[in-house]
Short mmCIF file of C-alpha atoms in Angstrom, two decimals:
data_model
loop_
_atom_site.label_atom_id
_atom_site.label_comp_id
_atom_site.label_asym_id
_atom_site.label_seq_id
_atom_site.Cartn_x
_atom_site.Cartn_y
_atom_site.Cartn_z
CA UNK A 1 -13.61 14.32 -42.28
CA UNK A 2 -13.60 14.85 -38.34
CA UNK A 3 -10.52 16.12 -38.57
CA UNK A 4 -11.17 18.78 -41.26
CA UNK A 5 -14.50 19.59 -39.14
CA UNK A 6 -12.83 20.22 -35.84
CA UNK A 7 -10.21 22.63 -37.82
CA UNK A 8 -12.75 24.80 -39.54
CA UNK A 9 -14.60 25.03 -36.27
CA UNK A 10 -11.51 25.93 -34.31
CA UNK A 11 -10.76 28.30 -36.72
CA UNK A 12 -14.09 29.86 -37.01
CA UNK A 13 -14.52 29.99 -33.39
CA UNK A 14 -10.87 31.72 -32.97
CA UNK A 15 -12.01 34.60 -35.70
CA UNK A 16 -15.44 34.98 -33.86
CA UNK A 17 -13.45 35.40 -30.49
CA UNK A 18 -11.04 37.86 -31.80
CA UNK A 19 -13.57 40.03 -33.95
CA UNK A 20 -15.52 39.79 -30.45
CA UNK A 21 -13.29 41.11 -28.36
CA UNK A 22 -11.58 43.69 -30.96
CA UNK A 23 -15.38 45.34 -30.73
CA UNK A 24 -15.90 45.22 -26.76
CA UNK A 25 -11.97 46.76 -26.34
CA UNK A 26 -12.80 49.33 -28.96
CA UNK A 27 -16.53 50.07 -26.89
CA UNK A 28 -15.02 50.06 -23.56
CA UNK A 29 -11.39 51.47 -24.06
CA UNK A 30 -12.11 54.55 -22.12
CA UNK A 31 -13.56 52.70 -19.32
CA UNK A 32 -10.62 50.35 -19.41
CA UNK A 33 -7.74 52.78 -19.36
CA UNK A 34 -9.78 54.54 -16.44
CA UNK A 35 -9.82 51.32 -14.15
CA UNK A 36 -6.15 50.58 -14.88
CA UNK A 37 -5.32 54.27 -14.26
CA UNK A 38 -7.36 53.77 -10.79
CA UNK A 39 -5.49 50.84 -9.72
CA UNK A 40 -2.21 51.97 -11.11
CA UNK A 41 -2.89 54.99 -8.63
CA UNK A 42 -4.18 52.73 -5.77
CA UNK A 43 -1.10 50.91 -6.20
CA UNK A 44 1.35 53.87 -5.64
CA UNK A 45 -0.47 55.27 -2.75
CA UNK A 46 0.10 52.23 -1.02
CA UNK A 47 3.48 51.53 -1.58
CA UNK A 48 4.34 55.46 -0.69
CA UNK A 49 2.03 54.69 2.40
CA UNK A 50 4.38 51.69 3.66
CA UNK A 51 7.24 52.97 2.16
CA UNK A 52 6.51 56.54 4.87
CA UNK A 53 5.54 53.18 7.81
CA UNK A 54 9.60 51.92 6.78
CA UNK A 55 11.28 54.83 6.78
CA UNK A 56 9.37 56.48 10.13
CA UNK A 57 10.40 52.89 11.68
CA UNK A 58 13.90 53.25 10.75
CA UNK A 59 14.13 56.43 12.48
CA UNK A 60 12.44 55.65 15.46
CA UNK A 61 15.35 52.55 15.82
CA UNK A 62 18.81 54.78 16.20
CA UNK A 63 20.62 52.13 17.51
CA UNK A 64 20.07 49.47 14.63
CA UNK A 65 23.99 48.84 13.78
CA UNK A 66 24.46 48.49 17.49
CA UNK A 67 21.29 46.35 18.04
CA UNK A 68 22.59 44.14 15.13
CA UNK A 69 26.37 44.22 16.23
CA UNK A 70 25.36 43.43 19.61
CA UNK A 71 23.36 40.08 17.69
CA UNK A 72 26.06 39.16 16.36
CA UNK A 73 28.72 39.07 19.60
CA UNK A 74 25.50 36.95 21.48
CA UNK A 75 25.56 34.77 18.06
CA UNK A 76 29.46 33.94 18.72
CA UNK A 77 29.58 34.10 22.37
CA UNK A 78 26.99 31.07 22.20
CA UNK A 79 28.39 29.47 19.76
CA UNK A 80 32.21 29.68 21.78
CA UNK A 81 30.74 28.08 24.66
CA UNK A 82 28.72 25.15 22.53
CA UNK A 83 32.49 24.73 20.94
CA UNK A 84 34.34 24.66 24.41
CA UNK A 85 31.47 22.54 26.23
CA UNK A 86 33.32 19.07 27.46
CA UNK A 87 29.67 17.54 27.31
CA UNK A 88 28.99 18.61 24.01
CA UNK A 89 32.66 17.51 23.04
CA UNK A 90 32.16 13.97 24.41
CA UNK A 91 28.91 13.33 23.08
CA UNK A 92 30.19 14.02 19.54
CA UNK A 93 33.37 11.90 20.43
CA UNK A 94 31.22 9.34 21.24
CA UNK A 95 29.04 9.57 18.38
CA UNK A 96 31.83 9.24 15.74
CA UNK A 97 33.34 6.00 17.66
CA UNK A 98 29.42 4.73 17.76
CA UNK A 99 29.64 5.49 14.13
CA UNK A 100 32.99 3.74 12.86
CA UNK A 101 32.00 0.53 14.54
CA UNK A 102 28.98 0.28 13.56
CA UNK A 103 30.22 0.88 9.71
CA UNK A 104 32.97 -1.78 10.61
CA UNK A 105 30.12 -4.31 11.77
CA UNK A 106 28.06 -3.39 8.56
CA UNK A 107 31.45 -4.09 6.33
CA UNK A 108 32.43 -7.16 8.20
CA UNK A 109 28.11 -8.68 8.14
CA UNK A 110 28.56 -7.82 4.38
CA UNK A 111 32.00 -9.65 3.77
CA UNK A 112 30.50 -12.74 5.41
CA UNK A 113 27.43 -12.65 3.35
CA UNK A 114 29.80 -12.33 0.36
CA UNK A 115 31.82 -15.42 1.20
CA UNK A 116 28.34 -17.58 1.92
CA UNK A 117 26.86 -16.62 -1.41
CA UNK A 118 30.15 -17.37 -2.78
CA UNK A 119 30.40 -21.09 -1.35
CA UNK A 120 26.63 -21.33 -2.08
CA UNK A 121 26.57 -20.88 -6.04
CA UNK A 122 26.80 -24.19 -7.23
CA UNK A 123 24.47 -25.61 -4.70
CA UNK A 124 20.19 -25.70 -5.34
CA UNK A 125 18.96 -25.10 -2.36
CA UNK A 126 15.07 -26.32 -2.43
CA UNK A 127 13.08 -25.49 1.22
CA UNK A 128 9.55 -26.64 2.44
CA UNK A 129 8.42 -23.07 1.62
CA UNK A 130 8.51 -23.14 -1.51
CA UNK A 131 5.87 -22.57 -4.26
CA UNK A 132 5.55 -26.14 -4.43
CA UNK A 133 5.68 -27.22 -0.87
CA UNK A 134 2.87 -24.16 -0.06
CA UNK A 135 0.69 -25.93 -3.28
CA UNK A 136 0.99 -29.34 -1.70
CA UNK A 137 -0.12 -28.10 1.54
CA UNK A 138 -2.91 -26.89 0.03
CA UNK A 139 -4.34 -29.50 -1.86
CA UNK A 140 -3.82 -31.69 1.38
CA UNK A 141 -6.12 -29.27 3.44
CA UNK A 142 -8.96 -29.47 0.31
CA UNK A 143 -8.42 -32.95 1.15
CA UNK A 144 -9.10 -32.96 4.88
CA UNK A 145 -11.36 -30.33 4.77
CA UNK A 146 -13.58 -30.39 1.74
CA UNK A 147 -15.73 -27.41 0.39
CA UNK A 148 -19.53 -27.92 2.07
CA UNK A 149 -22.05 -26.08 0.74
CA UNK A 150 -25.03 -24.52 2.98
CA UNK A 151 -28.49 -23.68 1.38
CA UNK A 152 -30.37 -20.75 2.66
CA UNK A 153 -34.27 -21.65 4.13
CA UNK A 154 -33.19 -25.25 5.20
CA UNK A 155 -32.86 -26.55 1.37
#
C-alpha cells in the first residue's frame, strides 16, 4: 500500500513540476533568451578584452624565444655543475653503500628470524604474560586489596 502511495505521489508531483515549469518557460521566454543573450555578450567582451591584454603583452616582450632559450642554457648549465659536483657525487655514493648494507642487515635479521621460528614450531612456549598469568594477577590484587565502599554524609 505504501509503496503504491509513494509512486502515485512521485508521479503526481513529477507531472505538477513539469506542467509548472512548461507555463513559467512559456511566460518568461522572452525575458529568458534576453538574460542569456546579455551574458552570452558579457562573456565575449571579456574574453576579446583579455584576449587584446595577451596579445598587447606579447608584443611588448620581443625577445620571448631568446628569454626562453636563454632559460633553458641556465636550466642545463645548473644542472652540468650539480652532475660534475664531487660533493654531490660522494654524498650519493655514500647513500647507495648506506643503502645496500642496510638491505643486507634487513635480509640477514630476516634469515635469522626464519631459522628461530623454524626451530621453534614444535615447541609451546607459555610466558608469565599471558592471558592467564595477567587474570591470576588480578584476582590476587582483589585479594589483597578488596573493594571498600564509602557512603556520602558519614553513613
Amino acid at each position: 500500500m505504501s509503496k503504491k502511495t509513494s509512486l502515485l505521489f512521485g508521479l503526481a508531483a513529477g507531472i505538477a513540476a513539469y506542467t509548472v515549469t512548461k507555463k513559467v518557460l512559456k511566460e518568461h521566454r522572452p525575458e529568458i533568451k534576453a538574460k542569456l543573450q546579455e551574458l552570452k555578450d558579457n562573456g565575449t567582451e571579456v574574453g576579446l578584452r583579455y584576449y587584446d591584454y595577451a596579445k598587447d603583452y606579447l608584443n611588448n616582450q620581443v625577445d620571448v624565444k631568446t628569454s626562453f632559450a636563454d632559460l633553458k642554457e641556465r636550466v642545463l648549465d645548473a644542472a652540468d655543475s650539480l652532475k660534475n659536483n664531487d660533493k654531490l657525487q660522494q654524498a650519493f655514493t655514500s647513500l647507495k653503500d648506506a643503502t645496500d648494507e642496510l638491505k643486507e642487515e634487513l635480509a640477514n635479521q630476516h634469515q635469522e628470524q626464519e631459522e628461530l621460528d623454524g626451530e621453534n614450531d614444535d615447541e609451546i612456549v607459555i610466558d608469565g604474560r599471558s592471558a592467564f598469568g595477567e587474570a591470576k594477577a588480578a584476582a590476587d590484587f582483589e585479594e589483597d586489596h578488596p573493594t571498600e565502599t564509602f557512603f556520602p554524609h558519614g553513613e
